[in-house]
mmCIF file of C-alpha atoms in Angstrom:
data_model
loop_
_atom_site.group_PDB
_atom_site.id
_atom_site.type_symbol
_atom_site.label_atom_id
_atom_site.label_comp_id
_atom_site.label_asym_id
_atom_site.label_seq_id
_atom_site.Cartn_x
_atom_site.Cartn_y
_atom_site.Cartn_z
ATOM 1 C CA GLN A 1 -7.798 5.145 14.965
ATOM 2 C CA VAL A 2 -6.357 5.495 11.543
ATOM 3 C CA GLN A 3 -9.094 7.254 9.023
ATOM 4 C CA VAL A 4 -7.077 7.197 5.568
ATOM 5 C CA THR A 5 -7.482 8.534 1.926
ATOM 6 C CA GLU A 6 -5.568 7.037 -0.939
ATOM 7 C CA SER A 7 -4.533 9.144 -4.117
ATOM 8 C CA GLY A 8 -1.953 9.292 -6.924
ATOM 9 C CA GLY A 9 -3.500 6.695 -9.263
ATOM 10 C CA GLY A 10 -3.993 7.186 -12.864
ATOM 11 C CA LEU A 11 -3.861 5.582 -16.264
ATOM 12 C CA VAL A 12 -0.214 5.159 -17.532
ATOM 13 C CA GLN A 13 1.458 2.844 -20.266
ATOM 14 C CA ALA A 14 3.099 -0.438 -19.288
ATOM 15 C CA GLY A 15 6.608 0.504 -18.042
ATOM 16 C CA GLU A 16 6.175 3.829 -16.616
ATOM 17 C CA SER A 17 5.589 4.831 -12.982
ATOM 18 C CA LEU A 18 3.384 6.043 -10.353
ATOM 19 C CA ARG A 19 3.576 6.934 -6.875
ATOM 20 C CA LEU A 20 0.622 6.322 -4.554
ATOM 21 C CA SER A 21 0.095 8.076 -1.199
ATOM 22 C CA CYS A 22 -2.010 7.354 1.723
ATOM 23 C CA THR A 23 -2.785 10.225 4.182
ATOM 24 C CA ASP A 24 -4.064 9.710 7.638
ATOM 25 C CA SER A 25 -6.562 12.258 8.977
ATOM 26 C CA GLY A 26 -6.467 10.891 12.516
ATOM 27 C CA LEU A 27 -3.599 11.119 15.484
ATOM 28 C CA THR A 28 -2.111 7.854 15.638
ATOM 29 C CA PHE A 29 -0.670 7.163 12.210
ATOM 30 C CA GLY A 30 2.910 6.506 13.841
ATOM 31 C CA ASP A 31 1.704 3.895 15.993
ATOM 32 C CA TYR A 32 0.760 1.632 13.439
ATOM 33 C CA ALA A 33 2.347 -0.872 11.018
ATOM 34 C CA MET A 34 0.793 0.044 7.456
ATOM 35 C CA GLY A 35 -0.413 -2.003 4.440
ATOM 36 C CA TRP A 36 -1.050 -1.456 0.633
ATOM 37 C CA PHE A 37 -3.801 -3.705 -0.620
ATOM 38 C CA ARG A 38 -4.860 -3.820 -4.236
ATOM 39 C CA GLN A 39 -8.125 -5.519 -5.766
ATOM 40 C CA SER A 40 -9.141 -6.196 -9.636
ATOM 41 C CA PRO A 41 -12.408 -6.679 -10.774
ATOM 42 C CA GLY A 42 -13.661 -10.246 -9.955
ATOM 43 C CA LYS A 43 -11.017 -10.952 -7.486
ATOM 44 C CA GLU A 44 -10.166 -10.328 -3.503
ATOM 45 C CA ARG A 45 -8.082 -7.877 -1.871
ATOM 46 C CA ASP A 46 -4.811 -8.514 -1.871
ATOM 47 C CA TRP A 47 -1.369 -7.586 -0.221
ATOM 48 C CA VAL A 48 1.049 -5.539 -2.112
ATOM 49 C CA SER A 49 3.482 -4.122 0.470
ATOM 50 C CA CYS A 50 3.796 -3.425 4.297
ATOM 51 C CA ILE A 51 6.050 -1.721 6.300
ATOM 52 C CA ASN A 52 6.407 -1.371 10.096
ATOM 53 C CA TRP A 53 5.628 1.876 12.324
ATOM 54 C CA ASN A 54 8.880 3.403 11.787
ATOM 55 C CA GLY A 55 9.851 2.403 8.143
ATOM 56 C CA GLU A 56 12.863 0.027 9.183
ATOM 57 C CA ILE A 57 10.879 -3.123 8.386
ATOM 58 C CA THR A 58 9.570 -3.461 5.003
ATOM 59 C CA TRP A 59 7.473 -6.431 3.010
ATOM 60 C CA TYR A 60 6.936 -7.132 -0.628
ATOM 61 C CA ALA A 61 4.499 -9.574 -2.373
ATOM 62 C CA ASP A 62 6.490 -11.639 -4.764
ATOM 63 C CA SER A 63 4.624 -9.417 -7.638
ATOM 64 C CA ALA A 64 5.993 -6.171 -6.115
ATOM 65 C CA LYS A 65 9.392 -6.806 -5.615
ATOM 66 C CA GLY A 66 12.193 -5.150 -7.563
ATOM 67 C CA ARG A 67 9.732 -2.697 -8.682
ATOM 68 C CA PHE A 68 7.704 -1.322 -6.015
ATOM 69 C CA THR A 69 8.785 0.558 -2.907
ATOM 70 C CA VAL A 70 7.076 1.317 -0.059
ATOM 71 C CA SER A 71 7.950 4.238 2.640
ATOM 72 C CA ARG A 72 6.214 6.512 5.005
ATOM 73 C CA ASP A 73 6.671 10.056 6.361
ATOM 74 C CA ASN A 74 4.994 9.850 10.074
ATOM 75 C CA ALA A 75 5.572 13.757 10.560
ATOM 76 C CA LYS A 76 3.284 13.938 7.585
ATOM 77 C CA HIS A 77 1.060 11.086 8.371
ATOM 78 C CA THR A 78 1.572 9.792 4.954
ATOM 79 C CA LEU A 79 2.394 6.314 3.303
ATOM 80 C CA TYR A 80 3.842 6.230 -0.101
ATOM 81 C CA LEU A 81 4.180 3.384 -2.463
ATOM 82 C CA GLN A 82 6.522 4.051 -5.513
ATOM 83 C CA MET A 83 5.680 1.837 -8.309
ATOM 84 C CA ASN A 84 7.765 1.251 -11.409
ATOM 85 C CA ASN A 85 7.932 -0.411 -14.703
ATOM 86 C CA LEU A 86 4.150 -0.914 -14.234
ATOM 87 C CA LYS A 87 2.540 -3.813 -16.100
ATOM 88 C CA PRO A 88 -1.043 -4.450 -17.284
ATOM 89 C CA GLU A 89 -1.431 -7.015 -14.406
ATOM 90 C CA ASP A 90 -1.086 -4.007 -11.769
ATOM 91 C CA THR A 91 -4.119 -2.642 -12.888
ATOM 92 C CA ALA A 92 -6.413 -2.338 -9.749
ATOM 93 C CA LEU A 93 -7.779 -0.397 -6.959
ATOM 94 C CA TYR A 94 -5.239 0.292 -4.468
ATOM 95 C CA TYR A 95 -5.939 0.691 -0.924
ATOM 96 C CA CYS A 96 -4.142 1.404 2.291
ATOM 97 C CA ALA A 97 -4.690 0.089 5.785
ATOM 98 C CA PRO A 98 -3.320 -0.576 9.195
ATOM 99 C CA VAL A 99 -1.922 -3.800 9.672
ATOM 100 C CA GLY A 100 -1.107 -6.005 12.717
ATOM 101 C CA GLN A 101 2.834 -7.026 11.899
ATOM 102 C CA VAL A 102 5.316 -6.709 9.348
ATOM 103 C CA THR A 103 8.503 -8.704 9.439
ATOM 104 C CA SER A 104 10.839 -9.156 6.178
ATOM 105 C CA TRP A 105 8.962 -12.318 5.347
ATOM 106 C CA TYR A 106 5.592 -11.773 6.703
ATOM 107 C CA CYS A 107 2.525 -9.036 6.603
ATOM 108 C CA SER A 108 -0.530 -9.908 8.677
ATOM 109 C CA ASP A 109 -4.047 -8.859 7.424
ATOM 110 C CA ALA A 110 -5.701 -5.066 7.797
ATOM 111 C CA LEU A 111 -6.626 -4.618 11.714
ATOM 112 C CA PRO A 112 -9.765 -6.035 12.861
ATOM 113 C CA GLY A 113 -12.896 -3.370 12.247
ATOM 114 C CA ASN A 114 -10.596 -1.473 9.806
ATOM 115 C CA SER A 115 -12.631 0.881 7.680
ATOM 116 C CA TRP A 116 -11.337 0.882 4.088
ATOM 117 C CA GLY A 117 -10.816 3.885 1.915
ATOM 118 C CA GLN A 118 -12.045 4.537 -1.098
ATOM 119 C CA GLY A 119 -8.906 3.650 -2.651
ATOM 120 C CA THR A 120 -7.229 4.853 -5.782
ATOM 121 C CA GLN A 121 -7.610 3.188 -9.228
ATOM 122 C CA VAL A 122 -4.265 2.365 -11.137
ATOM 123 C CA THR A 123 -4.959 1.443 -14.957
ATOM 124 C CA VAL A 124 -2.018 0.262 -16.952
ATOM 125 C CA ALA A 125 -2.313 0.122 -20.761
ATOM 126 C CA SER A 126 -0.443 -2.268 -22.771
#
């Protein structure tokens, strides 16, 4: 089972960068494809980016393409999201979770029964 803790959020100006981290305290991190999700007030949680178990396949939402880069270090049980050229519309609570399947054109939802972490807040000022 994957038990995650997200970190790295903060308050930045538009155009600046942040790197989010997601650390798993369990023993099976390398077995799972992982995804980043975000939720803004009043909106549903939505996909941002996903990565397969060994990092060779990645997927990005249109809003993230060209600005965000997902990566992982299985030895450190850590997932990353490098976010560049941040925009006010990126303001949200960011979560990570194991997902079922990742291809270059598709990312499935979080695994059934996933226990969401507390997330990390990203606020981008204009």
